[in-house]
């Protein structure tokens, strides 16, 4: 955007040079010629092409900022999802740990009953199966919690080996979403804001391409001097200046401008 804004102002240039000439077969003696000059050029924004370029660049910059905000929001959402999943895993681990303790006691009771010929062998096998299955589920839940903890570490920019989340029984209440939402709420979504700014930038490009149908005007000015010594550069007799106005208009381009306008509209 700053680059496009700079095209609205004149451009100033300075040039300097020194030439030493001569030769054995030359009728003139060797000499030095110094040159010093300044120049300026400015394109008046009569048709609005330059200002539309600034508008398009500004909209593109805003779209990039919205895209960055969308990426940040995506990372924050992933962090929240993983955090709540980790708290869910804490609850599940607590329940499974309590179940393992209960099934261990049930297995001991069933084993004693079997030894006393009160329970059948199938009852003992069933108790063993329940205990083994619950222990396996506890192992899976513990591993899943470690995966979620590592994911949270990466999302907050930490090394998984140096990061841990303490076990806690969370009872966070998620606020209820109203059944009717205002349409203005969509404007807070970064992806929609980026798309809207992209449309604005593309719309400005249509005006830029249409401006190519009109002539380009450029104002130029230059001044300077030439001489054999540094002091002679500033003598009035050695100074020159020039003012100019140039215009360029496309007379025939086989429909290239029209095609660019249609491409911008598309």
PDB file of C-alpha atoms in Angstrom:
ATOM      1  CA  UNK A   1       0.000   0.000   0.000  1.00  0.00           C
ATOM      2  CA  UNK A   2       2.877   2.382   0.779  1.00  0.00           C
ATOM      3  CA  UNK A   3       4.457   1.532  -2.562  1.00  0.00           C
ATOM      4  CA  UNK A   4       1.270   2.397  -4.441  1.00  0.00           C
ATOM      5  CA  UNK A   5       0.773   5.594  -2.425  1.00  0.00           C
ATOM      6  CA  UNK A   6       4.214   6.790  -3.496  1.00  0.00           C
ATOM      7  CA  UNK A   7       3.090   6.904  -7.145  1.00  0.00           C
ATOM      8  CA  UNK A   8       0.795   9.859  -6.329  1.00  0.00           C
ATOM      9  CA  UNK A   9       3.810  12.123  -5.694  1.00  0.00           C
ATOM     10  CA  UNK A  10       6.543  13.453  -8.013  1.00  0.00           C
ATOM     11  CA  UNK A  11       9.749  11.481  -8.408  1.00  0.00           C
ATOM     12  CA  UNK A  12      13.036  13.395  -8.092  1.00  0.00           C
ATOM     13  CA  UNK A  13      16.320  12.142  -9.528  1.00  0.00           C
ATOM     14  CA  UNK A  14      19.885  13.406  -9.506  1.00  0.00           C
ATOM     15  CA  UNK A  15      22.664  12.502 -11.904  1.00  0.00           C
ATOM     16  CA  UNK A  16      26.329  13.317 -12.058  1.00  0.00           C
ATOM     17  CA  UNK A  17      29.128  12.255 -14.366  1.00  0.00           C
ATOM     18  CA  UNK A  18      32.690  12.896 -15.363  1.00  0.00           C
ATOM     19  CA  UNK A  19      34.301  12.143 -18.747  1.00  0.00           C
ATOM     20  CA  UNK A  20      37.990  12.306 -19.623  1.00  0.00           C
ATOM     21  CA  UNK A  21      38.717  12.258 -23.350  1.00  0.00           C
ATOM     22  CA  UNK A  22      41.757  12.608 -25.606  1.00  0.00           C
ATOM     23  CA  UNK A  23      44.103  10.663 -27.862  1.00  0.00           C
ATOM     24  CA  UNK A  24      47.410  10.701 -29.656  1.00  0.00           C
ATOM     25  CA  UNK A  25      45.801  11.180 -33.061  1.00  0.00           C
ATOM     26  CA  UNK A  26      43.256  13.732 -31.893  1.00  0.00           C
ATOM     27  CA  UNK A  27      43.527  17.390 -32.888  1.00  0.00           C
ATOM     28  CA  UNK A  28      42.105  18.452 -29.526  1.00  0.00           C
ATOM     29  CA  UNK A  29      43.892  18.266 -26.249  1.00  0.00           C
ATOM     30  CA  UNK A  30      42.815  15.891 -23.550  1.00  0.00           C
ATOM     31  CA  UNK A  31      40.154  17.324 -21.325  1.00  0.00           C
ATOM     32  CA  UNK A  32      37.640  16.576 -18.620  1.00  0.00           C
ATOM     33  CA  UNK A  33      33.928  17.216 -18.854  1.00  0.00           C
ATOM     34  CA  UNK A  34      31.768  17.248 -15.726  1.00  0.00           C
ATOM     35  CA  UNK A  35      27.984  16.985 -15.660  1.00  0.00           C
ATOM     36  CA  UNK A  36      25.529  17.596 -12.855  1.00  0.00           C
ATOM     37  CA  UNK A  37      21.753  17.678 -13.082  1.00  0.00           C
ATOM     38  CA  UNK A  38      18.473  17.077 -11.337  1.00  0.00           C
ATOM     39  CA  UNK A  39      15.193  15.910 -12.798  1.00  0.00           C
ATOM     40  CA  UNK A  40      11.606  15.484 -11.753  1.00  0.00           C
ATOM     41  CA  UNK A  41       8.643  13.657 -13.209  1.00  0.00           C
ATOM     42  CA  UNK A  42       5.023  13.492 -12.139  1.00  0.00           C
ATOM     43  CA  UNK A  43       2.007  11.707 -13.534  1.00  0.00           C
ATOM     44  CA  UNK A  44      -1.211  13.559 -12.669  1.00  0.00           C
ATOM     45  CA  UNK A  45      -3.888  11.124 -11.581  1.00  0.00           C
ATOM     46  CA  UNK A  46      -6.553  12.544 -13.878  1.00  0.00           C
ATOM     47  CA  UNK A  47      -8.407   9.292 -14.542  1.00  0.00           C
ATOM     48  CA  UNK A  48      -8.068   7.902 -11.013  1.00  0.00           C
ATOM     49  CA  UNK A  49      -5.863   4.985 -12.016  1.00  0.00           C
ATOM     50  CA  UNK A  50      -3.223   5.637  -9.348  1.00  0.00           C
ATOM     51  CA  UNK A  51      -5.736   6.179  -6.557  1.00  0.00           C
ATOM     52  CA  UNK A  52      -7.518   2.985  -7.530  1.00  0.00           C
ATOM     53  CA  UNK A  53      -4.162   1.241  -7.286  1.00  0.00           C
ATOM     54  CA  UNK A  54      -3.822   2.546  -3.725  1.00  0.00           C
ATOM     55  CA  UNK A  55      -7.381   1.398  -2.950  1.00  0.00           C
ATOM     56  CA  UNK A  56      -6.684  -2.055  -4.345  1.00  0.00           C
ATOM     57  CA  UNK A  57      -3.418  -2.372  -2.415  1.00  0.00           C
ATOM     58  CA  UNK A  58      -5.096  -1.218   0.796  1.00  0.00           C
ATOM     59  CA  UNK A  59      -7.877  -3.779   0.387  1.00  0.00           C
ATOM     60  CA  UNK A  60      -5.295  -6.497  -0.316  1.00  0.00           C
ATOM     61  CA  UNK A  61      -3.379  -5.551   2.838  1.00  0.00           C
ATOM     62  CA  UNK A  62      -6.589  -5.711   4.874  1.00  0.00           C
ATOM     63  CA  UNK A  63      -7.408  -9.088   3.321  1.00  0.00           C
ATOM     64  CA  UNK A  64      -3.964 -10.371   4.324  1.00  0.00           C
ATOM     65  CA  UNK A  65      -4.525  -9.116   7.878  1.00  0.00           C
ATOM     66  CA  UNK A  66      -7.874 -10.918   7.971  1.00  0.00           C
ATOM     67  CA  UNK A  67      -6.229 -14.105   6.661  1.00  0.00           C
ATOM     68  CA  UNK A  68      -3.665 -13.862   9.467  1.00  0.00           C
ATOM     69  CA  UNK A  69      -6.478 -13.368  11.970  1.00  0.00           C
ATOM     70  CA  UNK A  70      -8.227 -16.434  10.558  1.00  0.00           C
ATOM     71  CA  UNK A  71      -5.057 -18.512  11.004  1.00  0.00           C
ATOM     72  CA  UNK A  72      -4.709 -17.239  14.581  1.00  0.00           C
ATOM     73  CA  UNK A  73      -8.366 -18.039  15.289  1.00  0.00           C
ATOM     74  CA  UNK A  74      -7.913 -21.526  13.834  1.00  0.00           C
ATOM     75  CA  UNK A  75      -4.968 -22.164  16.157  1.00  0.00           C
ATOM     76  CA  UNK A  76      -6.926 -20.855  19.135  1.00  0.00           C
ATOM     77  CA  UNK A  77      -9.895 -23.066  18.249  1.00  0.00           C
ATOM     78  CA  UNK A  78      -7.627 -26.109  17.932  1.00  0.00           C
ATOM     79  CA  UNK A  79      -6.123 -25.290  21.332  1.00  0.00           C
ATOM     80  CA  UNK A  80      -9.577 -25.026  22.916  1.00  0.00           C
ATOM     81  CA  UNK A  81     -10.766 -28.294  21.338  1.00  0.00           C
ATOM     82  CA  UNK A  82      -7.675 -30.157  22.522  1.00  0.00           C
ATOM     83  CA  UNK A  83      -7.945 -28.675  26.007  1.00  0.00           C
ATOM     84  CA  UNK A  84     -11.571 -29.743  26.463  1.00  0.00           C
ATOM     85  CA  UNK A  85     -10.737 -33.163  25.012  1.00  0.00           C
ATOM     86  CA  UNK A  86      -7.902 -33.467  27.548  1.00  0.00           C
ATOM     87  CA  UNK A  87     -10.289 -32.608  30.402  1.00  0.00           C
ATOM     88  CA  UNK A  88     -12.696 -35.203  29.050  1.00  0.00           C
ATOM     89  CA  UNK A  89      -9.834 -37.715  29.091  1.00  0.00           C
ATOM     90  CA  UNK A  90      -9.149 -36.791  32.746  1.00  0.00           C
ATOM     91  CA  UNK A  91     -12.758 -37.604  33.622  1.00  0.00           C
ATOM     92  CA  UNK A  92     -12.603 -40.844  31.654  1.00  0.00           C
ATOM     93  CA  UNK A  93      -9.330 -41.896  33.304  1.00  0.00           C
ATOM     94  CA  UNK A  94     -10.808 -41.213  36.739  1.00  0.00           C
ATOM     95  CA  UNK A  95     -13.884 -43.288  35.949  1.00  0.00           C
ATOM     96  CA  UNK A  96     -11.860 -46.158  34.494  1.00  0.00           C
ATOM     97  CA  UNK A  97      -9.453 -46.127  37.450  1.00  0.00           C
ATOM     98  CA  UNK A  98     -12.379 -46.414  39.830  1.00  0.00           C
ATOM     99  CA  UNK A  99     -13.829 -49.190  37.676  1.00  0.00           C
ATOM    100  CA  UNK A 100     -10.517 -51.082  37.722  1.00  0.00           C
ATOM    101  CA  UNK A 101     -10.460 -50.946  41.523  1.00  0.00           C
ATOM    102  CA  UNK A 102     -14.063 -52.131  41.679  1.00  0.00           C
ATOM    103  CA  UNK A 103     -13.460 -55.000  39.235  1.00  0.00           C
ATOM    104  CA  UNK A 104     -10.349 -56.059  41.151  1.00  0.00           C
ATOM    105  CA  UNK A 105     -12.441 -56.357  44.311  1.00  0.00           C
ATOM    106  CA  UNK A 106     -15.170 -58.176  42.380  1.00  0.00           C
ATOM    107  CA  UNK A 107     -12.578 -60.620  41.023  1.00  0.00           C
ATOM    108  CA  UNK A 108     -11.258 -61.332  44.504  1.00  0.00           C
ATOM    109  CA  UNK A 109     -14.769 -61.886  45.826  1.00  0.00           C
ATOM    110  CA  UNK A 110     -15.679 -64.131  42.907  1.00  0.00           C
ATOM    111  CA  UNK A 111     -12.436 -66.058  43.328  1.00  0.00           C
ATOM    112  CA  UNK A 112     -13.151 -66.628  47.010  1.00  0.00           C
ATOM    113  CA  UNK A 113     -16.673 -67.745  46.160  1.00  0.00           C
ATOM    114  CA  UNK A 114     -15.286 -70.151  43.556  1.00  0.00           C
ATOM    115  CA  UNK A 115     -12.803 -71.546  46.055  1.00  0.00           C
ATOM    116  CA  UNK A 116     -15.689 -72.037  48.472  1.00  0.00           C
ATOM    117  CA  UNK A 117     -17.643 -73.786  45.688  1.00  0.00           C
ATOM    118  CA  UNK A 118     -20.289 -71.067  45.755  1.00  0.00           C
ATOM    119  CA  UNK A 119     -19.588 -69.530  42.299  1.00  0.00           C
ATOM    120  CA  UNK A 120     -18.904 -71.203  38.983  1.00  0.00           C
ATOM    121  CA  UNK A 121     -15.692 -71.085  36.981  1.00  0.00           C
ATOM    122  CA  UNK A 122     -17.433 -69.016  34.287  1.00  0.00           C
ATOM    123  CA  UNK A 123     -18.130 -66.293  36.865  1.00  0.00           C
ATOM    124  CA  UNK A 124     -14.415 -66.032  37.585  1.00  0.00           C
ATOM    125  CA  UNK A 125     -13.572 -65.913  33.873  1.00  0.00           C
ATOM    126  CA  UNK A 126     -16.181 -63.216  33.322  1.00  0.00           C
ATOM    127  CA  UNK A 127     -14.759 -61.117  36.176  1.00  0.00           C
ATOM    128  CA  UNK A 128     -11.246 -61.543  34.755  1.00  0.00           C
ATOM    129  CA  UNK A 129     -12.466 -60.453  31.320  1.00  0.00           C
ATOM    130  CA  UNK A 130     -14.168 -57.343  32.697  1.00  0.00           C
ATOM    131  CA  UNK A 131     -11.033 -56.382  34.612  1.00  0.00           C
ATOM    132  CA  UNK A 132      -8.706 -56.938  31.618  1.00  0.00           C
ATOM    133  CA  UNK A 133     -11.002 -54.981  29.287  1.00  0.00           C
ATOM    134  CA  UNK A 134     -11.247 -52.049  31.690  1.00  0.00           C
ATOM    135  CA  UNK A 135      -7.468 -51.998  32.193  1.00  0.00           C
ATOM    136  CA  UNK A 136      -7.013 -51.924  28.404  1.00  0.00           C
ATOM    137  CA  UNK A 137      -9.472 -49.031  28.105  1.00  0.00           C
ATOM    138  CA  UNK A 138      -7.607 -47.196  30.867  1.00  0.00           C
ATOM    139  CA  UNK A 139      -4.321 -47.667  28.990  1.00  0.00           C
ATOM    140  CA  UNK A 140      -5.893 -46.300  25.796  1.00  0.00           C
ATOM    141  CA  UNK A 141      -7.331 -43.268  27.619  1.00  0.00           C
ATOM    142  CA  UNK A 142      -3.956 -42.579  29.263  1.00  0.00           C
ATOM    143  CA  UNK A 143      -2.219 -42.696  25.889  1.00  0.00           C
ATOM    144  CA  UNK A 144      -4.857 -40.430  24.332  1.00  0.00           C
ATOM    145  CA  UNK A 145      -4.319 -37.904  27.106  1.00  0.00           C
ATOM    146  CA  UNK A 146      -0.579 -37.883  26.390  1.00  0.00           C
ATOM    147  CA  UNK A 147      -1.287 -37.242  22.701  1.00  0.00           C
ATOM    148  CA  UNK A 148      -3.581 -34.318  23.570  1.00  0.00           C
ATOM    149  CA  UNK A 149      -1.002 -32.916  25.985  1.00  0.00           C
ATOM    150  CA  UNK A 150       1.662 -33.005  23.284  1.00  0.00           C
ATOM    151  CA  UNK A 151      -0.729 -31.305  20.830  1.00  0.00           C
ATOM    152  CA  UNK A 152      -1.385 -28.508  23.336  1.00  0.00           C
ATOM    153  CA  UNK A 153       2.367 -28.101  23.856  1.00  0.00           C
ATOM    154  CA  UNK A 154       2.912 -27.613  20.130  1.00  0.00           C
ATOM    155  CA  UNK A 155       0.032 -25.133  19.869  1.00  0.00           C
ATOM    156  CA  UNK A 156       1.455 -22.963  22.655  1.00  0.00           C
ATOM    157  CA  UNK A 157       4.998 -23.189  21.275  1.00  0.00           C
ATOM    158  CA  UNK A 158       6.488 -25.459  23.932  1.00  0.00           C
ATOM    159  CA  UNK A 159       8.539 -28.618  23.739  1.00  0.00           C
ATOM    160  CA  UNK A 160       6.362 -31.648  24.662  1.00  0.00           C
ATOM    161  CA  UNK A 161       9.148 -32.983  26.881  1.00  0.00           C
ATOM    162  CA  UNK A 162       9.124 -29.779  28.985  1.00  0.00           C
ATOM    163  CA  UNK A 163       5.368 -29.245  29.091  1.00  0.00           C
ATOM    164  CA  UNK A 164       2.624 -30.816  31.145  1.00  0.00           C
ATOM    165  CA  UNK A 165      -0.973 -30.092  32.114  1.00  0.00           C
ATOM    166  CA  UNK A 166      -2.009 -31.061  35.628  1.00  0.00           C
ATOM    167  CA  UNK A 167      -4.925 -33.419  35.988  1.00  0.00           C
ATOM    168  CA  UNK A 168      -8.113 -31.575  36.941  1.00  0.00           C
ATOM    169  CA  UNK A 169     -11.795 -32.321  36.984  1.00  0.00           C
ATOM    170  CA  UNK A 170     -13.165 -29.433  34.944  1.00  0.00           C
ATOM    171  CA  UNK A 171     -16.828 -28.493  35.024  1.00  0.00           C
ATOM    172  CA  UNK A 172     -16.654 -25.558  32.621  1.00  0.00           C
ATOM    173  CA  UNK A 173     -20.051 -24.395  31.466  1.00  0.00           C
ATOM    174  CA  UNK A 174     -20.169 -23.507  27.784  1.00  0.00           C
ATOM    175  CA  UNK A 175     -22.478 -20.520  27.188  1.00  0.00           C
ATOM    176  CA  UNK A 176     -25.639 -21.267  25.272  1.00  0.00           C
ATOM    177  CA  UNK A 177     -25.834 -20.044  21.689  1.00  0.00           C
ATOM    178  CA  UNK A 178     -29.050 -18.108  20.955  1.00  0.00           C
ATOM    179  CA  UNK A 179     -31.295 -19.614  18.321  1.00  0.00           C
ATOM    180  CA  UNK A 180     -31.428 -16.348  16.347  1.00  0.00           C
ATOM    181  CA  UNK A 181     -28.140 -14.620  15.455  1.00  0.00           C
ATOM    182  CA  UNK A 182     -27.820 -11.206  13.784  1.00  0.00           C
ATOM    183  CA  UNK A 183     -26.376 -11.246  10.288  1.00  0.00           C
ATOM    184  CA  UNK A 184     -23.832  -8.633  11.403  1.00  0.00           C
ATOM    185  CA  UNK A 185     -22.160 -11.409  13.407  1.00  0.00           C
ATOM    186  CA  UNK A 186     -20.821 -12.799  10.130  1.00  0.00           C
ATOM    187  CA  UNK A 187     -18.663  -9.686   9.756  1.00  0.00           C
ATOM    188  CA  UNK A 188     -16.628 -10.833  12.754  1.00  0.00           C
ATOM    189  CA  UNK A 189     -15.479 -13.950  10.927  1.00  0.00           C
ATOM    190  CA  UNK A 190     -11.944 -13.327   9.583  1.00  0.00           C
ATOM    191  CA  UNK A 191     -12.415 -15.574   6.549  1.00  0.00           C
ATOM    192  CA  UNK A 192     -15.509 -13.626   5.467  1.00  0.00           C
ATOM    193  CA  UNK A 193     -13.710 -10.321   6.082  1.00  0.00           C
ATOM    194  CA  UNK A 194     -10.788 -11.520   3.943  1.00  0.00           C
ATOM    195  CA  UNK A 195     -13.165 -12.538   1.143  1.00  0.00           C
ATOM    196  CA  UNK A 196     -14.947  -9.157   1.281  1.00  0.00           C
ATOM    197  CA  UNK A 197     -11.645  -7.277   1.118  1.00  0.00           C
ATOM    198  CA  UNK A 198     -10.569  -9.494  -1.777  1.00  0.00           C
ATOM    199  CA  UNK A 199     -13.714  -8.490  -3.661  1.00  0.00           C
ATOM    200  CA  UNK A 200     -12.946  -4.814  -2.952  1.00  0.00           C
ATOM    201  CA  UNK A 201      -9.406  -5.200  -4.316  1.00  0.00           C
ATOM    202  CA  UNK A 202     -10.692  -6.972  -7.425  1.00  0.00           C
ATOM    203  CA  UNK A 203     -13.321  -4.268  -7.946  1.00  0.00           C
ATOM    204  CA  UNK A 204     -10.613  -1.577  -7.881  1.00  0.00           C
ATOM    205  CA  UNK A 205      -8.687  -3.529 -10.513  1.00  0.00           C
ATOM    206  CA  UNK A 206     -11.642  -3.084 -12.883  1.00  0.00           C
ATOM    207  CA  UNK A 207     -11.264   0.705 -12.641  1.00  0.00           C
ATOM    208  CA  UNK A 208      -7.505   0.451 -13.150  1.00  0.00           C
ATOM    209  CA  UNK A 209      -7.933  -1.542 -16.344  1.00  0.00           C
ATOM    210  CA  UNK A 210     -10.633   0.817 -17.612  1.00  0.00           C
ATOM    211  CA  UNK A 211      -8.307   3.792 -17.059  1.00  0.00           C
ATOM    212  CA  UNK A 212      -5.980   2.293 -19.686  1.00  0.00           C
ATOM    213  CA  UNK A 213      -8.471   3.488 -22.309  1.00  0.00           C
ATOM    214  CA  UNK A 214      -7.497   7.111 -21.622  1.00  0.00           C
ATOM    215  CA  UNK A 215      -4.182   8.846 -22.415  1.00  0.00           C
ATOM    216  CA  UNK A 216      -1.321   8.894 -19.927  1.00  0.00           C
ATOM    217  CA  UNK A 217       0.018  12.364 -19.092  1.00  0.00           C
ATOM    218  CA  UNK A 218       3.481  12.904 -17.581  1.00  0.00           C
ATOM    219  CA  UNK A 219       5.034  16.222 -16.524  1.00  0.00           C
ATOM    220  CA  UNK A 220       8.845  16.398 -16.546  1.00  0.00           C
ATOM    221  CA  UNK A 221      11.376  18.993 -15.484  1.00  0.00           C
ATOM    222  CA  UNK A 222      15.157  18.942 -15.482  1.00  0.00           C
ATOM    223  CA  UNK A 223      18.029  21.297 -14.832  1.00  0.00           C
ATOM    224  CA  UNK A 224      21.782  21.146 -14.547  1.00  0.00           C
ATOM    225  CA  UNK A 225      25.089  22.234 -15.887  1.00  0.00           C
ATOM    226  CA  UNK A 226      28.199  21.029 -17.678  1.00  0.00           C
ATOM    227  CA  UNK A 227      31.783  22.214 -17.647  1.00  0.00           C
ATOM    228  CA  UNK A 228      35.410  21.294 -17.316  1.00  0.00           C
ATOM    229  CA  UNK A 229      35.690  22.273 -13.645  1.00  0.00           C
ATOM    230  CA  UNK A 230      33.454  22.030 -10.630  1.00  0.00           C
ATOM    231  CA  UNK A 231      33.092  25.826 -10.432  1.00  0.00           C
ATOM    232  CA  UNK A 232      32.009  26.065 -14.082  1.00  0.00           C
ATOM    233  CA  UNK A 233      29.061  23.766 -13.417  1.00  0.00           C
ATOM    234  CA  UNK A 234      27.248  26.618 -11.754  1.00  0.00           C
ATOM    235  CA  UNK A 235      27.979  29.317 -14.338  1.00  0.00           C
ATOM    236  CA  UNK A 236      24.848  30.734 -15.891  1.00  0.00           C
ATOM    237  CA  UNK A 237      26.238  30.198 -19.378  1.00  0.00           C
ATOM    238  CA  UNK A 238      26.713  26.469 -18.729  1.00  0.00           C
ATOM    239  CA  UNK A 239      23.344  25.709 -17.142  1.00  0.00           C
ATOM    240  CA  UNK A 240      20.427  24.195 -19.011  1.00  0.00           C
ATOM    241  CA  UNK A 241      16.839  23.488 -18.042  1.00  0.00           C
ATOM    242  CA  UNK A 242      13.823  21.886 -19.605  1.00  0.00           C
ATOM    243  CA  UNK A 243      10.118  21.521 -18.957  1.00  0.00           C
ATOM    244  CA  UNK A 244       7.968  18.995 -20.753  1.00  0.00           C
ATOM    245  CA  UNK A 245       4.557  17.443 -21.026  1.00  0.00           C
ATOM    246  CA  UNK A 246       4.092  14.092 -22.721  1.00  0.00           C
ATOM    247  CA  UNK A 247       0.932  12.247 -23.558  1.00  0.00           C
ATOM    248  CA  UNK A 248       0.471   8.692 -24.802  1.00  0.00           C
ATOM    249  CA  UNK A 249      -2.722   7.169 -26.124  1.00  0.00           C
ATOM    250  CA  UNK A 250      -3.310   3.655 -27.405  1.00  0.00           C
ATOM    251  CA  UNK A 251      -4.821   3.796 -30.871  1.00  0.00           C
ATOM    252  CA  UNK A 252      -5.059   0.092 -31.631  1.00  0.00           C
ATOM    253  CA  UNK A 253      -4.268  -2.929 -29.490  1.00  0.00           C
ATOM    254  CA  UNK A 254      -6.496  -5.623 -31.031  1.00  0.00           C
ATOM    255  CA  UNK A 255      -8.814  -5.556 -28.019  1.00  0.00           C
ATOM    256  CA  UNK A 256      -6.146  -6.106 -25.359  1.00  0.00           C
ATOM    257  CA  UNK A 257      -7.481  -3.385 -23.022  1.00  0.00           C
ATOM    258  CA  UNK A 258     -11.037  -4.651 -23.364  1.00  0.00           C
ATOM    259  CA  UNK A 259      -9.854  -8.182 -22.608  1.00  0.00           C
ATOM    260  CA  UNK A 260      -8.046  -6.991 -19.462  1.00  0.00           C
ATOM    261  CA  UNK A 261     -11.203  -5.193 -18.305  1.00  0.00           C
ATOM    262  CA  UNK A 262     -13.281  -8.327 -18.863  1.00  0.00           C
ATOM    263  CA  UNK A 263     -10.680 -10.390 -17.025  1.00  0.00           C
ATOM    264  CA  UNK A 264     -10.798  -8.005 -14.036  1.00  0.00           C
ATOM    265  CA  UNK A 265     -14.594  -8.143 -14.038  1.00  0.00           C
ATOM    266  CA  UNK A 266     -14.502 -11.937 -14.097  1.00  0.00           C
TER     267      UNK A 266
END
